Coordinates of C-alpha atoms and ligand atoms in Angstrom, one line a residue:
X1 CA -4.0 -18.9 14.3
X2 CA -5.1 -15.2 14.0
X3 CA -4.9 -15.0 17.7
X4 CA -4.4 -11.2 17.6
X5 CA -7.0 -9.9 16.3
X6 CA -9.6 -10.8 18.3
X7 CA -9.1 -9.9 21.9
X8 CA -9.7 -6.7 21.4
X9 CA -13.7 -6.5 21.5
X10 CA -13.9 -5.0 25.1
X11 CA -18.0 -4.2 25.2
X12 CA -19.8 -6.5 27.8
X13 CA -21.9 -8.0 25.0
X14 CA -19.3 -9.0 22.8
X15 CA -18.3 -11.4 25.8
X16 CA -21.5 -13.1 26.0
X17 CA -21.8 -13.2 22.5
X18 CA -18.6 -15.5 22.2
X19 CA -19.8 -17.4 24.9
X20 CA -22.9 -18.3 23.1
X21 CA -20.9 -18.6 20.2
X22 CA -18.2 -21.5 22.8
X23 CA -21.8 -23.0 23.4
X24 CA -23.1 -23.2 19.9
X25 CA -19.4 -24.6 18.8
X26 CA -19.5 -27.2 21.6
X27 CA -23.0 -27.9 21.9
X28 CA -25.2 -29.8 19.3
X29 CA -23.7 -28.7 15.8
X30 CA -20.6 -31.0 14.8
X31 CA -22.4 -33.5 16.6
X32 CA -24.9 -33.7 13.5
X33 CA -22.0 -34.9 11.7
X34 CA -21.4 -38.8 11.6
X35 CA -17.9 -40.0 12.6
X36 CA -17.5 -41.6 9.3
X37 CA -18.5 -38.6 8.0
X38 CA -15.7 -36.4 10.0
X39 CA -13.0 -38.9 8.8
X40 CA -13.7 -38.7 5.3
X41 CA -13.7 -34.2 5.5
X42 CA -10.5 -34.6 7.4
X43 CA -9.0 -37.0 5.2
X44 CA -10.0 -35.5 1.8
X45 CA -9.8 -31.5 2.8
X46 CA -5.9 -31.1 2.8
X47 CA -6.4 -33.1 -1.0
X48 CA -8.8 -30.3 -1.9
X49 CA -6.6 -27.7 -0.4
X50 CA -4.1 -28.5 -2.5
X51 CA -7.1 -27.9 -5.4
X52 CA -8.0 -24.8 -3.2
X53 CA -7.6 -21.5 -5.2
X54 CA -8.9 -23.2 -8.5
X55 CA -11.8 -25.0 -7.1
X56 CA -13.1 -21.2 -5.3
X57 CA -12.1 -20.2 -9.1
X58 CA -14.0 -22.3 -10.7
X59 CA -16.7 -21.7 -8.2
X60 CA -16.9 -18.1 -9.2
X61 CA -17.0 -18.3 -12.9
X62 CA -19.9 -20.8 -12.7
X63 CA -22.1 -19.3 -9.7
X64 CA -21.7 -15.3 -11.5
X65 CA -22.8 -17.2 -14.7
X66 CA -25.9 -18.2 -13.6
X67 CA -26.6 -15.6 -10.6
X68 CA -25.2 -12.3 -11.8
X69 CA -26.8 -10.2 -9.7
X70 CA -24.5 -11.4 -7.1
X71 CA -21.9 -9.1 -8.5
X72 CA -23.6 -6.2 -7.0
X73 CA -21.7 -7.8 -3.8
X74 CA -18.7 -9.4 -4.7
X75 CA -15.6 -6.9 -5.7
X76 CA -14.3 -7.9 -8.6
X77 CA -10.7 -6.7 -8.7
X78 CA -10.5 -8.8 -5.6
X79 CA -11.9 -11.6 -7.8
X80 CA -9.3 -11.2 -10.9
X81 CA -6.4 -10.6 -8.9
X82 CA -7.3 -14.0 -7.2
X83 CA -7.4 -13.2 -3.5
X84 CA -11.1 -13.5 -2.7
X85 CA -11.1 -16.9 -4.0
X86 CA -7.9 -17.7 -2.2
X87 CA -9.2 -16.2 1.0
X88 CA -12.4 -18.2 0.5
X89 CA -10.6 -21.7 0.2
X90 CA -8.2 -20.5 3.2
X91 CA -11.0 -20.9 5.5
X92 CA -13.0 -23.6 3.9
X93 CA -10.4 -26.0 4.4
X94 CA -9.2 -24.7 8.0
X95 CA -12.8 -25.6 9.1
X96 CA -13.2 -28.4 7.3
X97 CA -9.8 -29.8 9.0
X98 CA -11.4 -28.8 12.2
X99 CA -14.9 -29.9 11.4
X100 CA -15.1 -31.6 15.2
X101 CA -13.7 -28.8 17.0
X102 CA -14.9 -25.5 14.9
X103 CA -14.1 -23.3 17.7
X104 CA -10.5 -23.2 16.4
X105 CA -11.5 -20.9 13.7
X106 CA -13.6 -19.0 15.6
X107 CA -11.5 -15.9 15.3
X108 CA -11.6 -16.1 11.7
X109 CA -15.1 -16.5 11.3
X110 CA -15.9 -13.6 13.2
X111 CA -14.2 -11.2 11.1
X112 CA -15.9 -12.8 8.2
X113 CA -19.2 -12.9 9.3
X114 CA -18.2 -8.8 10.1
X115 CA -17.5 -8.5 6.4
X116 CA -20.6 -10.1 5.4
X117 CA -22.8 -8.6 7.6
X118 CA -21.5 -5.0 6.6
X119 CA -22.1 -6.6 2.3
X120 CA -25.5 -7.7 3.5
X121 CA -24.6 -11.0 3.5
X122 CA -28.1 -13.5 3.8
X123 CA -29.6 -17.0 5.2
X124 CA -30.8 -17.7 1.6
X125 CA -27.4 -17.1 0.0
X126 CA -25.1 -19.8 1.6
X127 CA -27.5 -22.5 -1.0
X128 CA -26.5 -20.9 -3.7
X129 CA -22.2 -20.3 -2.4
X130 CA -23.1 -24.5 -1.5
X131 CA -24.5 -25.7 -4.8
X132 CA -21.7 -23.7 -7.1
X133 CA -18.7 -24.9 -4.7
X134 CA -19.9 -28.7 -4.2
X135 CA -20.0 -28.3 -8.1
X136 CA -16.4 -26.9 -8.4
X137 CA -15.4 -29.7 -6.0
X138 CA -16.8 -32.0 -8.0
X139 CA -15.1 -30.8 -11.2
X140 CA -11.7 -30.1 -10.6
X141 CA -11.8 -33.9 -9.1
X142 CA -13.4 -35.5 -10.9
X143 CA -13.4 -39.4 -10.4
X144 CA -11.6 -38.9 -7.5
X145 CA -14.7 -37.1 -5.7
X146 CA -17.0 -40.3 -5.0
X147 CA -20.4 -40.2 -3.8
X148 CA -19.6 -41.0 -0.2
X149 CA -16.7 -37.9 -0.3
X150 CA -19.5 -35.6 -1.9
X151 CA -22.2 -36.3 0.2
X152 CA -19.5 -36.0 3.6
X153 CA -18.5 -32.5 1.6
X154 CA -22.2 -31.7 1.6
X155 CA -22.6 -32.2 4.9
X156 CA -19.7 -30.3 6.2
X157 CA -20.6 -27.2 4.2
X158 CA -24.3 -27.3 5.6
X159 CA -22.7 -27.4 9.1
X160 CA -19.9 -24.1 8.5
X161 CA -22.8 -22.5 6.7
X162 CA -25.0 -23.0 9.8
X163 CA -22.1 -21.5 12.0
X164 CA -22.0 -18.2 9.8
X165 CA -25.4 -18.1 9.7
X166 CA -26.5 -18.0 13.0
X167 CA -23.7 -15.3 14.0
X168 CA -24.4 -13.1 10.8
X169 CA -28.3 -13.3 12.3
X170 CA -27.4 -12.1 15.7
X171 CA -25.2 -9.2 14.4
X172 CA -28.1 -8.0 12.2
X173 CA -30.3 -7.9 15.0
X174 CA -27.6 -6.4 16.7
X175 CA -26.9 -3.9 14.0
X176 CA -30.5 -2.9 13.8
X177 CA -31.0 -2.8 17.7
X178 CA -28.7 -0.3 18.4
X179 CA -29.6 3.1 19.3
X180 CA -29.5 4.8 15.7
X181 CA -28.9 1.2 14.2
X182 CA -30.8 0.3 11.3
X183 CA -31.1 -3.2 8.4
X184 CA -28.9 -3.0 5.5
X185 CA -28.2 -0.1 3.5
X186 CA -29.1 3.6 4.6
X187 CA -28.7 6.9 2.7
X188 CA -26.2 9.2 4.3
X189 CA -25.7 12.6 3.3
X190 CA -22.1 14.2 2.2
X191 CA -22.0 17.5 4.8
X192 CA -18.1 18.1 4.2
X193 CA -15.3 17.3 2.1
X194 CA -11.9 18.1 3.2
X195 CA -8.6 17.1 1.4
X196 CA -6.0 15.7 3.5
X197 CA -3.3 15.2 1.7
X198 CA -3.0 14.9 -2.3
X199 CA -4.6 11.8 -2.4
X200 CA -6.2 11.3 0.7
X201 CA -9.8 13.3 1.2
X202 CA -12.6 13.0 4.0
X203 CA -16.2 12.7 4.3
X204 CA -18.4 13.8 6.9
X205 CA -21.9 11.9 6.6
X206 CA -25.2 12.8 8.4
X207 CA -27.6 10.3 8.4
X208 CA -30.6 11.7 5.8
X209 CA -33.9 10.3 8.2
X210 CA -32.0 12.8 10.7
X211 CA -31.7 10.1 13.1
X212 CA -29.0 10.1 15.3
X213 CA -25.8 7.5 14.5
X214 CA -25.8 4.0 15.3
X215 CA -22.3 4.5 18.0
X216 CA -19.5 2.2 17.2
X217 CA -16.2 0.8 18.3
X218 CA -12.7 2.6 17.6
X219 CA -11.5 1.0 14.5
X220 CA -14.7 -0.2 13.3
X221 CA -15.4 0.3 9.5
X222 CA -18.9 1.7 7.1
X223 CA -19.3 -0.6 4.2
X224 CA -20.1 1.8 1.6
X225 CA -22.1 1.0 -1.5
X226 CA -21.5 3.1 -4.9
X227 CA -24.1 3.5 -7.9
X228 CA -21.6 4.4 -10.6
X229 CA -22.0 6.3 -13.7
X230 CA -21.7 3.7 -16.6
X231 CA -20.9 0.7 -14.2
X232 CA -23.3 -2.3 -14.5
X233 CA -23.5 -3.7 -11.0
X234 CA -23.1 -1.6 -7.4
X235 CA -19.8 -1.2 -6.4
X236 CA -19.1 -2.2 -2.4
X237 CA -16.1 -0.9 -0.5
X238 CA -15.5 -1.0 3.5
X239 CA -14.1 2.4 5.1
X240 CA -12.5 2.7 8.6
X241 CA -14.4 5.7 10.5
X242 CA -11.1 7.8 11.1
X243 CA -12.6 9.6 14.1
X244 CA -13.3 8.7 17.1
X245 CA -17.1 8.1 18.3
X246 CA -19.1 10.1 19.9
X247 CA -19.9 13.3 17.1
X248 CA -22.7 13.9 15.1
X249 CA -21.0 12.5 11.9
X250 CA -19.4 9.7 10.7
X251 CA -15.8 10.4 8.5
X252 CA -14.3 8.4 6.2
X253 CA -10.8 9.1 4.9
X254 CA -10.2 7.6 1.2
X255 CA -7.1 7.1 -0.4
X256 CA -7.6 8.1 -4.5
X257 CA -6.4 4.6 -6.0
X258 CA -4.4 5.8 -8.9
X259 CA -1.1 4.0 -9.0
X260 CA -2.5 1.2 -11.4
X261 CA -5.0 1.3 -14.3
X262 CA -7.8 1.5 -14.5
X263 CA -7.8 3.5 -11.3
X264 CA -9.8 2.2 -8.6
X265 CA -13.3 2.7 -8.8
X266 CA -15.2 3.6 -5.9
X267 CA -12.2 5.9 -4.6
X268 CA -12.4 7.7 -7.9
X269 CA -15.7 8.4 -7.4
X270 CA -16.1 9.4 -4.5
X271 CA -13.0 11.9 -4.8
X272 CA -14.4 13.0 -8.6
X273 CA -18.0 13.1 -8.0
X274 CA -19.2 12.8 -4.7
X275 CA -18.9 16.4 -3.2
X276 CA -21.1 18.3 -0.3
X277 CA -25.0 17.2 -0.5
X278 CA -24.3 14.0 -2.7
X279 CA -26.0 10.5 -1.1
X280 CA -24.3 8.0 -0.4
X281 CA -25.2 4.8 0.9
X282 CA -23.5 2.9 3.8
X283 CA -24.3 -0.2 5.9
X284 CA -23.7 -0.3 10.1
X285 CA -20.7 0.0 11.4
X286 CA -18.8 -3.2 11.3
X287 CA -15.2 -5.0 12.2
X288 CA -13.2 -6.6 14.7
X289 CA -10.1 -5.0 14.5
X290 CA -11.0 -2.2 17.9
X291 CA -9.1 -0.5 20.4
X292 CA -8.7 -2.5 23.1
X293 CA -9.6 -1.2 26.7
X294 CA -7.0 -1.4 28.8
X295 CA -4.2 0.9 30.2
X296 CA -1.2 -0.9 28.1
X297 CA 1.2 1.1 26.4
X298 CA -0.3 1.3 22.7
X299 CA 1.9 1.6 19.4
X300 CA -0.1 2.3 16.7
X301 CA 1.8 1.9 13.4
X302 CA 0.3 3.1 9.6
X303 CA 1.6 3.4 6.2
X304 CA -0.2 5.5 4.0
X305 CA -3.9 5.7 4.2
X306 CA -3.6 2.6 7.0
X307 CA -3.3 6.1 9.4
X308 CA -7.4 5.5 9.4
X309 CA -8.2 3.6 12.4
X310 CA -4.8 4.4 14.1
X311 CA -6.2 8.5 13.9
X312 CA -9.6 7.2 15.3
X313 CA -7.7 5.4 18.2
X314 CA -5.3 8.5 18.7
X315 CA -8.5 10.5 19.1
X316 CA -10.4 8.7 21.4
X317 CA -7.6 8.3 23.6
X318 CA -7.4 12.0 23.4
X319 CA -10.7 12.0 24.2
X320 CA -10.1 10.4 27.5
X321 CA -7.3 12.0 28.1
X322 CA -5.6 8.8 28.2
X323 CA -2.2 8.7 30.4
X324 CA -1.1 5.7 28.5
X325 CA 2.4 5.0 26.7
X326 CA 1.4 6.3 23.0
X327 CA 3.5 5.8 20.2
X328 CA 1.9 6.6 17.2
X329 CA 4.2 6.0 13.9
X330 CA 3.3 6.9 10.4
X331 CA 5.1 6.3 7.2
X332 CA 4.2 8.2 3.8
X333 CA 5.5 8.5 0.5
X334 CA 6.7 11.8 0.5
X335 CA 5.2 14.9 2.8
X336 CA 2.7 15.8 -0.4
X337 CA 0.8 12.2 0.5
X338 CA 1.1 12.9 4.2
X339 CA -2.6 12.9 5.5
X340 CA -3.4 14.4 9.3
X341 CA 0.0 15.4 10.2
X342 CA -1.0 18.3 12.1
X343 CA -4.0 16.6 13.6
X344 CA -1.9 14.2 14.9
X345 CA 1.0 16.4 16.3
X346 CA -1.8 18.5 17.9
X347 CA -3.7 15.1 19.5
X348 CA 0.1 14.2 20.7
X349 CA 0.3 17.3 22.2
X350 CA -2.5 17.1 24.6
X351 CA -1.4 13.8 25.8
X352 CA 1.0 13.4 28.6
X353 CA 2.7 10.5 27.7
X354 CA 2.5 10.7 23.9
X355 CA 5.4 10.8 21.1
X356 CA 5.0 10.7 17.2
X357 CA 7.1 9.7 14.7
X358 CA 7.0 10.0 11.2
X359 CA 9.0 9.1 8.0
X360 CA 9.1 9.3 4.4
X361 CA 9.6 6.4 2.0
X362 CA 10.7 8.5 -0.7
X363 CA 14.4 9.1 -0.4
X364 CA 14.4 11.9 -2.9
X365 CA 12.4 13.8 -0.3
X366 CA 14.3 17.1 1.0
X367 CA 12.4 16.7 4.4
X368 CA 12.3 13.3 5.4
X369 CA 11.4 13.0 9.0
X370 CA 11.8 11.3 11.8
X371 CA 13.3 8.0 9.7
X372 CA 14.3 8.1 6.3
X373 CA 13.2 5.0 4.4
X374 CA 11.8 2.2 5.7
X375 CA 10.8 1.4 9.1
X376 CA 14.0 0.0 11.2
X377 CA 14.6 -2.3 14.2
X378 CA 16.0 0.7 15.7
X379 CA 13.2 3.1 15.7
X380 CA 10.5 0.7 16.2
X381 CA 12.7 -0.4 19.2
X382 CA 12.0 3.6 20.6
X383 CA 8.6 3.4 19.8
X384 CA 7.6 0.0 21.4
X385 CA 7.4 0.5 25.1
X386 CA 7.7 -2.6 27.5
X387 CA 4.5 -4.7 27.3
X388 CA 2.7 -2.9 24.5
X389 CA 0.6 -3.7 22.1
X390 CA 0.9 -2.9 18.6
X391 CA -1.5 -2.2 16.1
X392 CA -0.6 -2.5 12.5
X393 CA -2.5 -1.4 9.3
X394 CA -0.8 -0.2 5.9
X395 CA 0.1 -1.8 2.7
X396 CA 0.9 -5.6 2.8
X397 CA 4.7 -5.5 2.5
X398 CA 4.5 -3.1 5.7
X399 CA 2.4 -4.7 7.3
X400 CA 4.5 -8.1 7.1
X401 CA 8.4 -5.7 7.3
X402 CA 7.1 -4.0 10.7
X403 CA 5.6 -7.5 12.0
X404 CA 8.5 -9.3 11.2
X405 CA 10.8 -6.8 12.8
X406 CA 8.0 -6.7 15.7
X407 CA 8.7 -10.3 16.1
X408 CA 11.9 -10.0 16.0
X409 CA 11.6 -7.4 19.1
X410 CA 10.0 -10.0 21.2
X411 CA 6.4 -9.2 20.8
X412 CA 4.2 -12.5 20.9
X413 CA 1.6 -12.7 18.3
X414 CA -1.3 -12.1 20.8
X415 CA 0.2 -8.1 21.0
X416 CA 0.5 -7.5 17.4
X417 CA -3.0 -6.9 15.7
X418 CA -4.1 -5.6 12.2
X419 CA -6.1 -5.3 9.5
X420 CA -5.8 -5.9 6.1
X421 CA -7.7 -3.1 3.6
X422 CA -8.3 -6.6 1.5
X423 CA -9.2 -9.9 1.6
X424 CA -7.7 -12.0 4.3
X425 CA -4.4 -13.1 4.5
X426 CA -2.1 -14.2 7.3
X427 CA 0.3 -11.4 7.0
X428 CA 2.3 -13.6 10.8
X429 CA 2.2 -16.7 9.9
X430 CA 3.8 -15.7 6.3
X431 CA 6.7 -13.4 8.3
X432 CA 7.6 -15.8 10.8
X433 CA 7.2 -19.2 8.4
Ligands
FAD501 C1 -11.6 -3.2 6.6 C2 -11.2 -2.3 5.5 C3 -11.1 -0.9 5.8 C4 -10.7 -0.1 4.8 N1 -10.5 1.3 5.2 C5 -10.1 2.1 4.2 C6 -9.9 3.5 4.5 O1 -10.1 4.0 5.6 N2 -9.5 4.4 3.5 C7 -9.3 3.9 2.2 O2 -8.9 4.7 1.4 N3 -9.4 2.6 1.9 C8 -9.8 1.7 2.9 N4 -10.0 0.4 2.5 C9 -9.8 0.0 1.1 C10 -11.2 0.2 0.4 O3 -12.2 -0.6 0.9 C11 -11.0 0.0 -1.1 O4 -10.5 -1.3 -1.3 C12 -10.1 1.0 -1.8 O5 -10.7 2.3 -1.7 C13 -10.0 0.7 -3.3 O6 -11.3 0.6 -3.9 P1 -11.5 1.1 -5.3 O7 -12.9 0.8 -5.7 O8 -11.1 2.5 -5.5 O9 -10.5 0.3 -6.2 P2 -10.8 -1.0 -7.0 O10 -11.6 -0.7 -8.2 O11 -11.3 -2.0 -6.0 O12 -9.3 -1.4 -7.4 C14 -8.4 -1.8 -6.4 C15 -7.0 -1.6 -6.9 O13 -6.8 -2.6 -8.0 C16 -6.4 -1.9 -9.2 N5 -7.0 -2.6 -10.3 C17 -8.2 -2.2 -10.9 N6 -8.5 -3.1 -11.8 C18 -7.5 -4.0 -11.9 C19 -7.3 -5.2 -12.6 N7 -8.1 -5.6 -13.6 N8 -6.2 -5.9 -12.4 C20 -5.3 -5.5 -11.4 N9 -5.5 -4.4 -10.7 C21 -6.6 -3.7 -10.9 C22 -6.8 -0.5 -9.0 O14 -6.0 0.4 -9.7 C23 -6.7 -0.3 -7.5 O15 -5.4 0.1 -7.2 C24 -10.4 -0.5 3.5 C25 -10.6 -1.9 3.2 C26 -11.0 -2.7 4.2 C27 -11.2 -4.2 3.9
HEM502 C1 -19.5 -21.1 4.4 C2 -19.5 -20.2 3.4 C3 -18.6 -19.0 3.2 C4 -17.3 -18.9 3.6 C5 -16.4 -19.9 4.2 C6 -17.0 -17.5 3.2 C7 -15.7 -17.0 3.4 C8 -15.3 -15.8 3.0 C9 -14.0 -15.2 3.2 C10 -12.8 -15.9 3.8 C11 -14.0 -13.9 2.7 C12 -12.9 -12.9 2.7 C13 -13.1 -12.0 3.8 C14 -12.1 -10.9 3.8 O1 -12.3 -9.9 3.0 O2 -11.2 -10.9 4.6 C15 -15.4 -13.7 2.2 C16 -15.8 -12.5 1.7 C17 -17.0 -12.3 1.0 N1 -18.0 -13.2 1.0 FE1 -18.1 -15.0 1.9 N2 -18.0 -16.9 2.6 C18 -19.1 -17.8 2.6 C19 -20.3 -17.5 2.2 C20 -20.7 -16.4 1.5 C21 -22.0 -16.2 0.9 C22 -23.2 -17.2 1.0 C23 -22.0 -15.0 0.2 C24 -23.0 -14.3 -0.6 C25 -23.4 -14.7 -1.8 C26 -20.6 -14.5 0.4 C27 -20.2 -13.2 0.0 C28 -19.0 -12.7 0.3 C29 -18.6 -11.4 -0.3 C30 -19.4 -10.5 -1.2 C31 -17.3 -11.2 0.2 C32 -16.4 -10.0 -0.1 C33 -15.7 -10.3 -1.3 C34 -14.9 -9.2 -1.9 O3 -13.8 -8.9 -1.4 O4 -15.5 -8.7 -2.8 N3 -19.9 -15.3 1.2 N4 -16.1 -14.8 2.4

């Protein structure tokens, strides 16, 4: 279970919010459900898991057909390339295993209901995600999906609905509460642009009613939403806020997606056409993966434009002046894609028990670091000091190579949190399977 990520929320209200959310879990919910009911979701989901990623499939296709103007949500590279609908299913049929004792996938829930707050996410859309998936159930079964097993099916989605519901409600609330908070999607204003690296570029955003910024948590994200030239529906992307609170801007740090055609598009265009005085619009500060508060020794590891919430973290322990153990390790292509490497080395510097490390994948590179390659055993063994926790965010095969060798190091689960710059996917479980 993602154990890992979720420890981390260290403000006062986040702990009574997951005790409300023990209270809701234990309380009255799963006790609407009938024990015949529960037998026949825990019977039949591991059947329908099997089904998983082509009943969400399915499920797609037929709810976009007859609600398009959901696609103004919904990413849909993330759709073709299969991984929203496998994430979808992932967590469908891990709650529906634990329909009487939901509390299990608490953690995961939370860092949905973070995604779809930040998308704007609503009450009156989890009919509509019911009606299309009973449907795709319903399909890909066929005879095999009997009344009784529908109408238990109906049930069970009406309760995990509920459960996202009511936290998405209190985060709005939340969300617009806040000093600076506000409902949705605000304009924001583009006061600088810097290029980090060649691929890599910042934003500074003001917000354009002047008001002051809704604070957030180190590591937190914007979800951004794009009108683009020529593209039929709005385009939404989450960005990590790569500095640390407490300024009079919020910036983002975007990697250009140009490895693969088409290039991606929201990257693209904010690189190519959104430049000083531009709009652009951006929900509240979201996300669970956060900094936690403690005096541990930290290690945060990036690759590539993963270094965004590990600079935010480096910063705001620089803000404190944090005497912590900091390791903070960054692997890049090649120094030409190296974004912040002077911000860092300066942060390091005003740290007392800081060291950085850095290293370039690109062999052919004349200067190649502090590691040449990939991220060994060896070094991560310099840069993991004795009870630290380790925070990992980069490309998927990093992320699962340092966890595994992590793992292999010692470090339980619980001190080894990341984040994923895509849909969900249990990057531990995978390593150590
Ligand atoms: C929590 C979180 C935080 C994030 N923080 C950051 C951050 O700080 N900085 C940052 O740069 N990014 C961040 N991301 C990633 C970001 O949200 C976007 O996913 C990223 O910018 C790519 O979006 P895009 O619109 O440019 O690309 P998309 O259009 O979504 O395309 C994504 C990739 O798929 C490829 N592609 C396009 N079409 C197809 C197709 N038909 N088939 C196969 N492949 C295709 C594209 O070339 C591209 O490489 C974060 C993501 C999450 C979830
Ligand atoms: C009980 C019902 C639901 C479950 C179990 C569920 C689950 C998920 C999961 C697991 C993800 C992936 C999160 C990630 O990026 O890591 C996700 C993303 C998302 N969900 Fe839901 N969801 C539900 C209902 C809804 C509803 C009602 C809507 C709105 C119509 C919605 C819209 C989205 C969108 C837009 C994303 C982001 C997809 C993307 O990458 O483009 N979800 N959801």
């Amino acid at each position: 279970m993602n154990k890992y990520i979720y420890h981390c929320l260290c403000h006062k209200k986040s702990v009574i919010f997951k005790m409300h959310l023990k209270y809701m879990f234990k309380g009255d919910l799963h006790m609407s459900l009938s024990n015949e009911t529960i037998k026949t979701i825990k019977s039949t989901a591991p059947i329908l898991e099997v089904h998983g990623a082509t009943i969400t499939t399915v499920f797609y296709k037929n709810m976009f057909i007859n609600h398009p103007e959901l696609l103004n949500m919904f990413n849909e590279v993330n759709q073709k390339q299969g991984k929203q609908q496998q994430a979808l299913a992932n967590l469908v049929y891990a709650a529906a295993k634990n329909i009487d004792q939901l509390e299990t996938v608490l953690d995961e829930v939370k860092l949905v209901a973070n995604k779809h707050r930040g998308l704007g996410v609503k009450p009156e859309h989890y009919p509509i995600v019911g009606k299309y998936l009973l449907l795709a159930i319903k399909e890909v079964l066929g005879d095999a999906a009997t009344d009784d097993i529908m109408n238990a099916w109906e049930e069970a989605y009406g309760l995990i609905a509920q459960v996202f519901i009511d936290i998405e409600i209190d985060m709005y609330k939340e969300a617009e509460e806040q000093i600076g908070g506000w409902d949705g999607f605000k304009d924001f204003i583009v006061v600088d642009k810097v290029e980090e690296s060649d691929i890599i570029t910042s934003f500074y955003l003001k917000a354009k009613d002047g008001k002051v910024l809704a604070d957030y948590a180190t590591g937190q994200y914007l979800t951004v939403r794009a009108t683009i030239p020529n593209e039929e529906y709005m385009q939404i992307r989450h960005y990590t806020i790569s500095a640390a609170p407490g300024t009079d801007t919020y910036r983002i740090s975007v990697k250009k997606e140009t490895d693969c055609t088409p290039y991606g598009k929201v990257s693209t265009y904010l690189h190519d056409l959104v430049n000083v005085g531009d709009t652009i619009e951006a929900s509240a500060p979201s996300g669970t993966f956060v900094l936690e508060d403690n005096n541990r020794p930290v290690t945060l590891i990036s690759g590539g434009v993963g270094i965004t919430p590990m600079l935010s973290m480096l910063e705001t322990l620089a803000a404190k002046q944090s005497n912590q153990k900091i390791n903070f390790v960054h692997a890049a292509r090649n120094e030409s894609v190296h974004a912040f490497h002077h911000h860092v080395n300066d942060l390091i510097s005003t740290l007392p028990n800081a060291e950085y490390m850095y290293g370039y994948s690109d062999l052919n590179s004349l200067n190649h670091g502090d590691f040449k390659g990939y991220l060994t055993k060896e070094t991560l063994e310099q840069a993991v000091k004795e009870n630290a926790i380790c925070y990992i965010v980069g490309p998927v095969p990093f992320m699962k190579h340092v966890a595994n060798l992590l793992s292999e190091l010692g470090l339980s689960d619980e001190d080894i949190r990341y984040e994923l710059f895509g849909p969900a996917q249990d990057i531990l479980e995978e390593v150590t399977a």
